[in-house]
Coordinates of C-alpha atoms in Angstrom, one line a residue:
M838 CA 188.4 103.3 144.1
I839 CA 190.4 100.3 145.2
I840 CA 189.9 97.2 143.1
P841 CA 191.4 93.9 144.4
A842 CA 192.9 92.1 141.3
I843 CA 192.6 88.3 141.3
L844 CA 194.9 86.1 139.2
E845 CA 194.3 82.4 140.0
N846 CA 194.4 79.2 138.1
S847 CA 191.3 77.6 139.7
I848 CA 187.7 78.7 140.4
D849 CA 188.1 77.6 144.0
E850 CA 191.0 80.0 144.6
I851 CA 189.2 82.8 142.9
Q852 CA 186.2 82.2 145.2
K853 CA 188.4 82.2 148.3
K854 CA 189.7 85.7 147.4
I855 CA 186.3 87.0 146.6
N856 CA 185.2 85.9 150.1
L857 CA 188.2 87.7 151.7
V858 CA 187.1 91.1 150.4
E859 CA 183.3 90.6 150.7
G860 CA 181.9 93.6 152.4
L861 CA 185.2 95.5 152.2
V862 CA 185.2 96.7 148.6
E863 CA 182.6 97.5 145.9
R864 CA 184.4 96.0 142.9
I865 CA 186.9 93.3 142.0
Q866 CA 189.0 92.5 139.0
I867 CA 189.5 88.9 137.6
D868 CA 192.4 88.5 135.2
I869 CA 191.9 86.1 132.3
Y870 CA 195.0 84.6 130.6
D871 CA 195.1 82.3 127.6
G872 CA 198.6 80.9 128.1
I873 CA 199.8 82.8 125.0
F874 CA 199.6 86.5 125.9
G875 CA 201.3 85.6 129.2
N876 CA 202.5 82.4 130.9
E877 CA 199.4 81.9 133.0
I878 CA 196.4 79.9 132.0
T879 CA 193.2 80.8 134.0
P880 CA 189.5 79.9 134.0
E881 CA 187.7 81.6 131.1
P882 CA 184.7 84.0 131.5
A883 CA 182.2 81.2 131.1
D884 CA 183.8 79.4 134.1
L885 CA 183.2 82.4 136.3
L886 CA 179.4 81.7 136.3
E887 CA 180.2 79.2 139.1
L888 CA 181.2 82.0 141.4
D889 CA 179.3 83.7 144.2
F890 CA 180.1 87.4 143.8
S891 CA 178.0 88.5 146.8
G892 CA 176.7 91.7 145.1
L893 CA 180.2 92.9 144.0
S894 CA 180.8 94.7 140.7
L895 CA 183.2 93.0 138.4
D896 CA 186.0 93.9 135.9
I897 CA 187.1 91.1 133.6
H898 CA 190.6 91.9 132.4
L899 CA 191.3 90.0 129.2
M900 CA 195.0 89.5 128.8
T901 CA 194.7 87.3 125.8
V902 CA 195.3 87.1 122.1
E903 CA 192.3 88.8 120.3
P904 CA 190.1 89.6 123.4
I905 CA 187.0 90.0 121.2
D906 CA 186.9 86.2 120.9
F907 CA 186.2 86.0 124.7
L908 CA 183.3 88.5 124.7
A909 CA 180.4 86.1 123.8
D910 CA 180.6 84.3 127.2
C911 CA 180.7 87.5 129.2
P912 CA 177.0 88.8 129.1
D913 CA 175.6 86.0 131.2
L914 CA 177.8 87.3 134.1
R915 CA 175.6 90.4 134.2
T916 CA 173.0 88.5 136.2
K917 CA 175.7 87.5 138.8
V918 CA 177.2 90.9 139.5
K919 CA 176.1 94.4 140.3
D920 CA 178.0 96.0 137.4
L921 CA 180.2 94.4 134.7
R922 CA 183.1 95.9 132.8
I923 CA 185.2 94.0 130.2
I924 CA 188.7 95.3 129.7
G925 CA 190.8 94.0 126.7
Q926 CA 194.5 94.5 126.4
I927 CA 195.3 96.2 123.0
E928 CA 198.7 94.6 122.4
R929 CA 197.3 91.7 120.5
M930 CA 193.8 93.1 119.7
G931 CA 192.8 93.4 116.0
S932 CA 190.4 96.4 116.3
Q933 CA 189.9 98.5 119.4
R934 CA 186.7 99.9 117.8
D935 CA 185.2 96.5 117.1
F936 CA 186.0 95.3 120.6
I937 CA 184.3 98.2 122.2
L938 CA 181.3 98.1 119.9
E939 CA 180.7 94.4 120.3
A940 CA 181.0 94.6 124.1
H941 CA 178.4 97.4 124.1
E942 CA 176.1 95.5 121.8
L943 CA 176.3 92.6 124.3
G944 CA 175.2 95.0 127.1
C945 CA 178.6 95.2 128.8
Q946 CA 180.7 98.2 129.6
A947 CA 184.0 98.1 127.7
G948 CA 187.5 99.3 128.5
L949 CA 190.9 99.2 126.9
G950 CA 194.1 98.1 128.7
L951 CA 197.6 98.9 127.6
D952 CA 201.1 98.1 128.7
V953 CA 202.8 101.5 129.1
Y954 CA 206.2 99.9 129.6
T955 CA 206.8 97.4 126.8
P956 CA 208.6 99.2 123.9
G957 CA 206.1 97.9 121.3
T958 CA 203.2 99.6 123.0
S959 CA 203.3 103.4 122.8
L960 CA 200.4 105.5 123.9
E961 CA 199.9 106.4 120.3
K962 CA 198.7 102.8 119.7
L963 CA 195.7 103.6 121.8
A964 CA 193.2 104.8 119.2
L965 CA 192.3 108.4 120.2
A966 CA 189.0 108.0 118.5
E967 CA 188.0 105.3 120.9
L968 CA 188.6 107.4 124.1
E969 CA 185.1 108.8 123.9
Q970 CA 183.5 105.4 123.4
K971 CA 185.2 103.4 126.1
D972 CA 184.0 103.2 129.7
C973 CA 187.5 103.0 131.2
I974 CA 191.2 102.8 130.4
L975 CA 193.6 100.5 132.3
A976 CA 197.3 101.3 132.3
M977 CA 199.6 98.6 133.4
S978 CA 202.4 99.8 135.7
V979 CA 204.3 96.6 135.2
R980 CA 205.0 94.5 132.1
A981 CA 201.7 93.0 131.0
G982 CA 201.5 89.2 131.2
Y983 CA 203.3 88.5 134.5
S984 CA 202.3 88.7 138.2
G985 CA 204.2 89.8 141.3
Q986 CA 206.3 92.5 139.6
Y987 CA 207.5 95.8 141.1
F988 CA 205.9 99.1 140.1
I989 CA 207.7 100.8 137.2
H990 CA 208.1 104.5 138.0
R991 CA 208.0 105.7 134.4
S992 CA 204.4 104.7 134.5
I993 CA 203.6 107.9 136.4
D994 CA 204.7 109.9 133.3
K995 CA 202.5 107.7 131.1
I996 CA 199.4 108.4 133.3
K997 CA 200.0 112.1 132.9
E998 CA 200.3 111.7 129.2
L999 CA 197.0 109.7 129.1
K1000 CA 195.3 112.6 130.9
M1001 CA 196.8 115.1 128.4
M1002 CA 195.5 112.9 125.6
G1003 CA 192.0 113.4 126.9
A1004 CA 191.4 110.3 128.9
P1005 CA 188.5 111.2 131.2
G1006 CA 187.6 109.5 134.5
N1007 CA 187.8 105.7 135.2
L1008 CA 191.6 105.7 134.6
I1009 CA 192.8 102.5 136.2
I1010 CA 196.4 101.8 137.2
D1011 CA 197.3 98.1 137.6
G1012 CA 200.4 96.4 138.7
G1013 CA 202.9 96.6 141.6
E1014 CA 200.5 98.8 143.6
D1015 CA 200.9 99.6 147.3
P1016 CA 199.9 102.7 149.4
V1017 CA 202.9 104.8 148.3
H1018 CA 202.5 104.0 144.5
I1019 CA 198.8 104.4 144.7
K1020 CA 199.2 107.9 146.0
M1021 CA 201.7 108.7 143.3
S1022 CA 199.3 107.3 140.7
Q1023 CA 196.5 109.4 142.1
L1024 CA 198.4 112.6 141.9
A1025 CA 199.3 111.8 138.3
G1026 CA 195.6 111.4 137.4
A1027 CA 194.5 107.9 138.0
D1028 CA 191.3 107.4 140.0
Q1029 CA 191.0 103.6 140.3
F1030 CA 193.7 101.2 141.5
A1031 CA 193.8 97.5 140.8
V1032 CA 195.9 95.9 143.7
G1033 CA 197.0 92.3 143.5
S1034 CA 200.0 90.7 145.2
W1035 CA 200.6 93.4 147.9
L1036 CA 197.0 93.1 149.1
W1037 CA 196.8 89.3 149.1
E1038 CA 200.2 88.9 150.8
H1039 CA 199.3 91.3 153.7
K1040 CA 198.6 89.7 157.0
S1041 CA 195.3 91.5 157.3
I1042 CA 193.2 92.3 154.1
K1043 CA 191.0 94.7 156.0
Q1044 CA 194.0 96.6 157.4
A1045 CA 195.7 96.7 154.0
L1046 CA 192.6 98.2 152.4
E1047 CA 192.4 100.8 155.3
D1048 CA 196.0 101.7 154.7
I1049 CA 195.4 102.2 151.0
A1050 CA 192.3 104.3 151.7
E1051 CA 194.3 106.5 154.2
S1052 CA 197.0 107.1 151.6
T1053 CA 194.5 108.4 149.1
R1054 CA 193.1 110.9 151.6
K1055 CA 196.4 112.6 152.5

């Protein structure tokens, strides 16, 4: 599954990108930054209620300090989208278990995101006990907190390790993705691909998505 990833500082710009992929994909990802985890400051989950999602499913990717603090404003979005997943980065998360349980109690699917590149985040930091409880895992293939980076090839080995650790389906790879790297990630075990800068900078969004789809079929 191809998931266009949207990182914008205004609701209007987010809506423009949603409109660009309407009818072309099933799911989008909106990145939420707090200005502390990374340099960006974006609209918060409550602000997204202004958007027209046109029947798309939604991933909210919380790249924040203590993602659990942002959960309370997420459930209202369930009425706006077909399907809702909340993914919290673990680097500055107090309890992976509490994050997952609270998201589920609020009626949302829950996922854990991790930066497989930054030295301080080893795969062992991903609590194995939570693998069975989460609805997805997102592995960053760039350094978490910055946009427009190049794909880090050691991420391929990390994807393989995650699969060996018992990560089931819904393994998302996010960062620096293009058709070549998506194919590499697919062969390593990822089955969902969050694509940002490469997609939005392409002269034709439709052609870009077709090129990616073709690469995954080869």
